[in-house]
DNA sequence: AACAGGGGCAACCGCTTGCCG
DNA sequence: TCGGCAAGCGGTTGCCCCTGT
């Protein structure tokens, strides 16, 4: 059965011959591809437009990078996949010269196996049950030297060494020097509700001072500020990290004070909180409801904070989309109208970080409330 | 040398999305 | 608002090549 666009045509299928490639390249080079359905006819090809498009995009495009994936590209794929899931086109955008098809094939043929070999579920990036059981037997420590927690995605090692104290990290590297931190003491009655992580898949957020250090440039997310996220497996005591960087991002970090009850984490089952203030680029958080940021260190700017956008007071706390971040649970139950950033995004335009990815990162925070279904990584997938 | 099995990759299929009349 | 069309996208298939027996 042919494509819809060519069902009435007699089209060739299967592998492309060099002659066909040449015809297509010549035509596209000379005329472009404003309408793919017209391309085969004008190029003298017995193919459907859809096939021509695929051939061009996946193989003939001059800007394609051929050959094996580098270690860096591999790490990038894993990192972004952890956030976006099987959204190959989105992942491929972070790999110049690579196509979604190429990334997908590489994932299925190589990376997936590596993750499984490391004891990680390639779909969720969480520990596989077998590995979790094994590691739990070691009281959360890494007994084998093949600890998935050592699979630190950015290669920078910012959070690898902080397994014991840094469950989840969001930071941005380049303006680290402009910020210091203040610690907000968690009200004891509030902290458990906010940080309880009820199941194995709970993702935790926290702050890692080390993660605030500048990190070398990353090839992806070149359209926004950087975010570094680090995940610790609550039960196994393991941690992995991901970095979303770009050269213009501001620095920020979040921190949980030591000794937070039950793991310092954002819960799938609870309303979760990530605090950043896009009024100053990002993570310029100042006057935050102490109940919301219990146990967190909230970064404050040291130098010339940017003026707040319209509709926001300096230092007001805004994060993500309200519908995403403020899903109810303990936080919402207390009447907190948190994380509504829509007015900021649409208004002053002061944010510079990758909203799409950031939102993907943030989604998990609230989606489990009122029906904590699925796992953390599935909740990360942005529901566009 | 022949064969089987597996891996990698290119291409296809079908659904979704966006645009336009 | 609706329907048709084209493009985008992710999942799947099938072919080719390599390796082990």
PDB file of C-alpha atoms in Angstrom, chain A residues 130-255:
ATOM      1  CA  UNK A 130      16.470  -6.358  39.788  1.00  0.00           C
ATOM      2  CA  UNK A 131      19.148  -3.741  40.139  1.00  0.00           C
ATOM      3  CA  UNK A 132      17.187  -1.880  42.737  1.00  0.00           C
ATOM      4  CA  UNK A 133      16.935  -4.964  44.859  1.00  0.00           C
ATOM      5  CA  UNK A 134      20.603  -5.599  44.478  1.00  0.00           C
ATOM      6  CA  UNK A 135      21.562  -2.114  45.413  1.00  0.00           C
ATOM      7  CA  UNK A 136      19.190  -1.846  48.301  1.00  0.00           C
ATOM      8  CA  UNK A 137      20.913  -4.765  49.818  1.00  0.00           C
ATOM      9  CA  UNK A 138      23.963  -2.595  50.037  1.00  0.00           C
ATOM     10  CA  UNK A 139      22.177   0.108  52.005  1.00  0.00           C
ATOM     11  CA  UNK A 140      22.159   2.410  49.073  1.00  0.00           C
ATOM     12  CA  UNK A 141      25.853   2.305  48.529  1.00  0.00           C
ATOM     13  CA  UNK A 142      27.315   1.221  45.295  1.00  0.00           C
ATOM     14  CA  UNK A 143      28.581  -2.259  45.774  1.00  0.00           C
ATOM     15  CA  UNK A 144      29.619  -3.115  42.306  1.00  0.00           C
ATOM     16  CA  UNK A 145      31.526  -0.375  40.608  1.00  0.00           C
ATOM     17  CA  UNK A 146      28.899  -0.442  37.938  1.00  0.00           C
ATOM     18  CA  UNK A 147      26.615   1.781  39.822  1.00  0.00           C
ATOM     19  CA  UNK A 148      24.059   3.429  37.607  1.00  0.00           C
ATOM     20  CA  UNK A 149      24.377   6.425  39.814  1.00  0.00           C
ATOM     21  CA  UNK A 150      27.760   6.926  38.330  1.00  0.00           C
ATOM     22  CA  UNK A 151      26.169   7.376  35.011  1.00  0.00           C
ATOM     23  CA  UNK A 152      26.471  11.081  35.142  1.00  0.00           C
ATOM     24  CA  UNK A 153      25.187  12.497  32.014  1.00  0.00           C
ATOM     25  CA  UNK A 154      27.055  15.707  31.678  1.00  0.00           C
ATOM     26  CA  UNK A 155      30.440  14.304  32.143  1.00  0.00           C
ATOM     27  CA  UNK A 156      31.222  17.204  34.383  1.00  0.00           C
ATOM     28  CA  UNK A 157      30.658  15.294  37.522  1.00  0.00           C
ATOM     29  CA  UNK A 158      28.911  18.108  39.262  1.00  0.00           C
ATOM     30  CA  UNK A 159      26.532  15.961  41.180  1.00  0.00           C
ATOM     31  CA  UNK A 160      28.134  12.611  41.090  1.00  0.00           C
ATOM     32  CA  UNK A 161      30.059  13.221  44.169  1.00  0.00           C
ATOM     33  CA  UNK A 162      27.119  14.444  46.124  1.00  0.00           C
ATOM     34  CA  UNK A 163      24.962  11.407  46.226  1.00  0.00           C
ATOM     35  CA  UNK A 164      24.400  11.581  49.875  1.00  0.00           C
ATOM     36  CA  UNK A 165      23.298  15.153  50.026  1.00  0.00           C
ATOM     37  CA  UNK A 166      21.960  16.161  46.687  1.00  0.00           C
ATOM     38  CA  UNK A 167      18.842  14.400  45.659  1.00  0.00           C
ATOM     39  CA  UNK A 168      17.797  16.703  42.882  1.00  0.00           C
ATOM     40  CA  UNK A 169      19.509  19.696  41.471  1.00  0.00           C
ATOM     41  CA  UNK A 170      18.530  22.474  39.216  1.00  0.00           C
ATOM     42  CA  UNK A 171      21.132  24.960  38.376  1.00  0.00           C
ATOM     43  CA  UNK A 172      22.444  27.044  35.640  1.00  0.00           C
ATOM     44  CA  UNK A 173      26.118  27.521  35.219  1.00  0.00           C
ATOM     45  CA  UNK A 174      27.257  30.767  33.836  1.00  0.00           C
ATOM     46  CA  UNK A 175      26.158  33.284  36.381  1.00  0.00           C
ATOM     47  CA  UNK A 176      27.096  31.318  39.389  1.00  0.00           C
ATOM     48  CA  UNK A 177      29.288  34.065  40.692  1.00  0.00           C
ATOM     49  CA  UNK A 178      26.404  36.489  40.750  1.00  0.00           C
ATOM     50  CA  UNK A 179      24.462  34.564  43.306  1.00  0.00           C
ATOM     51  CA  UNK A 180      24.786  33.413  46.767  1.00  0.00           C
ATOM     52  CA  UNK A 181      22.328  31.511  48.782  1.00  0.00           C
ATOM     53  CA  UNK A 182      20.180  31.976  51.761  1.00  0.00           C
ATOM     54  CA  UNK A 183      18.566  29.169  53.575  1.00  0.00           C
ATOM     55  CA  UNK A 184      14.974  29.118  54.566  1.00  0.00           C
ATOM     56  CA  UNK A 185      14.302  26.944  57.520  1.00  0.00           C
ATOM     57  CA  UNK A 186      11.540  24.484  56.874  1.00  0.00           C
ATOM     58  CA  UNK A 187       8.604  24.647  59.161  1.00  0.00           C
ATOM     59  CA  UNK A 188       8.512  21.264  60.729  1.00  0.00           C
ATOM     60  CA  UNK A 189       4.871  20.716  60.057  1.00  0.00           C
ATOM     61  CA  UNK A 190       5.301  21.521  56.429  1.00  0.00           C
ATOM     62  CA  UNK A 191       8.384  19.749  55.403  1.00  0.00           C
ATOM     63  CA  UNK A 192       7.155  16.182  55.421  1.00  0.00           C
ATOM     64  CA  UNK A 193       4.218  16.964  53.239  1.00  0.00           C
ATOM     65  CA  UNK A 194       6.315  18.781  50.720  1.00  0.00           C
ATOM     66  CA  UNK A 195       9.189  16.432  50.495  1.00  0.00           C
ATOM     67  CA  UNK A 196       7.780  13.076  51.062  1.00  0.00           C
ATOM     68  CA  UNK A 197       8.558  10.665  48.320  1.00  0.00           C
ATOM     69  CA  UNK A 198       6.215   7.772  48.552  1.00  0.00           C
ATOM     70  CA  UNK A 199       7.504   5.426  45.947  1.00  0.00           C
ATOM     71  CA  UNK A 200      10.550   4.247  44.157  1.00  0.00           C
ATOM     72  CA  UNK A 201      10.074   6.434  41.209  1.00  0.00           C
ATOM     73  CA  UNK A 202       9.897   9.633  43.103  1.00  0.00           C
ATOM     74  CA  UNK A 203      12.155  12.280  41.766  1.00  0.00           C
ATOM     75  CA  UNK A 204      13.842  14.550  44.125  1.00  0.00           C
ATOM     76  CA  UNK A 205      14.868  18.108  43.831  1.00  0.00           C
ATOM     77  CA  UNK A 206      17.558  19.813  45.730  1.00  0.00           C
ATOM     78  CA  UNK A 207      20.497  22.007  45.479  1.00  0.00           C
ATOM     79  CA  UNK A 208      24.044  21.155  44.964  1.00  0.00           C
ATOM     80  CA  UNK A 209      26.578  23.808  45.528  1.00  0.00           C
ATOM     81  CA  UNK A 210      29.000  21.979  43.364  1.00  0.00           C
ATOM     82  CA  UNK A 211      26.522  21.979  40.558  1.00  0.00           C
ATOM     83  CA  UNK A 212      26.520  25.721  40.487  1.00  0.00           C
ATOM     84  CA  UNK A 213      30.051  25.722  39.255  1.00  0.00           C
ATOM     85  CA  UNK A 214      30.511  26.624  35.639  1.00  0.00           C
ATOM     86  CA  UNK A 215      30.137  23.723  33.358  1.00  0.00           C
ATOM     87  CA  UNK A 216      31.592  23.536  29.888  1.00  0.00           C
ATOM     88  CA  UNK A 217      29.404  24.458  27.016  1.00  0.00           C
ATOM     89  CA  UNK A 218      26.847  22.003  25.841  1.00  0.00           C
ATOM     90  CA  UNK A 219      25.755  21.545  22.316  1.00  0.00           C
ATOM     91  CA  UNK A 220      22.114  21.429  23.016  1.00  0.00           C
ATOM     92  CA  UNK A 221      19.573  23.853  24.293  1.00  0.00           C
ATOM     93  CA  UNK A 222      21.197  26.728  22.636  1.00  0.00           C
ATOM     94  CA  UNK A 223      18.072  28.778  22.828  1.00  0.00           C
ATOM     95  CA  UNK A 224      17.758  29.198  26.490  1.00  0.00           C
ATOM     96  CA  UNK A 225      19.218  29.220  29.878  1.00  0.00           C
ATOM     97  CA  UNK A 226      20.793  26.193  31.302  1.00  0.00           C
ATOM     98  CA  UNK A 227      19.379  23.901  33.832  1.00  0.00           C
ATOM     99  CA  UNK A 228      21.100  21.143  35.543  1.00  0.00           C
ATOM    100  CA  UNK A 229      18.952  18.524  37.089  1.00  0.00           C
ATOM    101  CA  UNK A 230      20.042  15.674  39.168  1.00  0.00           C
ATOM    102  CA  UNK A 231      17.985  12.731  40.201  1.00  0.00           C
ATOM    103  CA  UNK A 232      18.510  10.428  43.022  1.00  0.00           C
ATOM    104  CA  UNK A 233      16.869   7.135  43.403  1.00  0.00           C
ATOM    105  CA  UNK A 234      15.298   7.426  46.761  1.00  0.00           C
ATOM    106  CA  UNK A 235      15.397   3.831  47.741  1.00  0.00           C
ATOM    107  CA  UNK A 236      18.662   2.881  46.249  1.00  0.00           C
ATOM    108  CA  UNK A 237      20.393   6.037  47.273  1.00  0.00           C
ATOM    109  CA  UNK A 238      21.624   6.641  43.807  1.00  0.00           C
ATOM    110  CA  UNK A 239      21.818   9.718  41.740  1.00  0.00           C
ATOM    111  CA  UNK A 240      22.003  10.698  38.157  1.00  0.00           C
ATOM    112  CA  UNK A 241      22.159  14.117  36.677  1.00  0.00           C
ATOM    113  CA  UNK A 242      21.265  15.956  33.583  1.00  0.00           C
ATOM    114  CA  UNK A 243      22.317  19.273  32.337  1.00  0.00           C
ATOM    115  CA  UNK A 244      20.568  21.689  30.083  1.00  0.00           C
ATOM    116  CA  UNK A 245      22.946  24.366  29.264  1.00  0.00           C
ATOM    117  CA  UNK A 246      23.624  27.227  27.136  1.00  0.00           C
ATOM    118  CA  UNK A 247      26.112  29.907  27.156  1.00  0.00           C
ATOM    119  CA  UNK A 248      23.813  32.703  28.176  1.00  0.00           C
ATOM    120  CA  UNK A 249      22.024  31.194  31.038  1.00  0.00           C
ATOM    121  CA  UNK A 250      22.023  32.593  34.464  1.00  0.00           C
ATOM    122  CA  UNK A 251      23.150  30.684  37.420  1.00  0.00           C
ATOM    123  CA  UNK A 252      20.868  29.408  39.998  1.00  0.00           C
ATOM    124  CA  UNK A 253      20.541  26.638  42.339  1.00  0.00           C
ATOM    125  CA  UNK A 254      18.269  25.156  44.810  1.00  0.00           C
ATOM    126  CA  UNK A 255      19.122  23.450  47.924  1.00  0.00           C
TER     127      UNK A 255
END
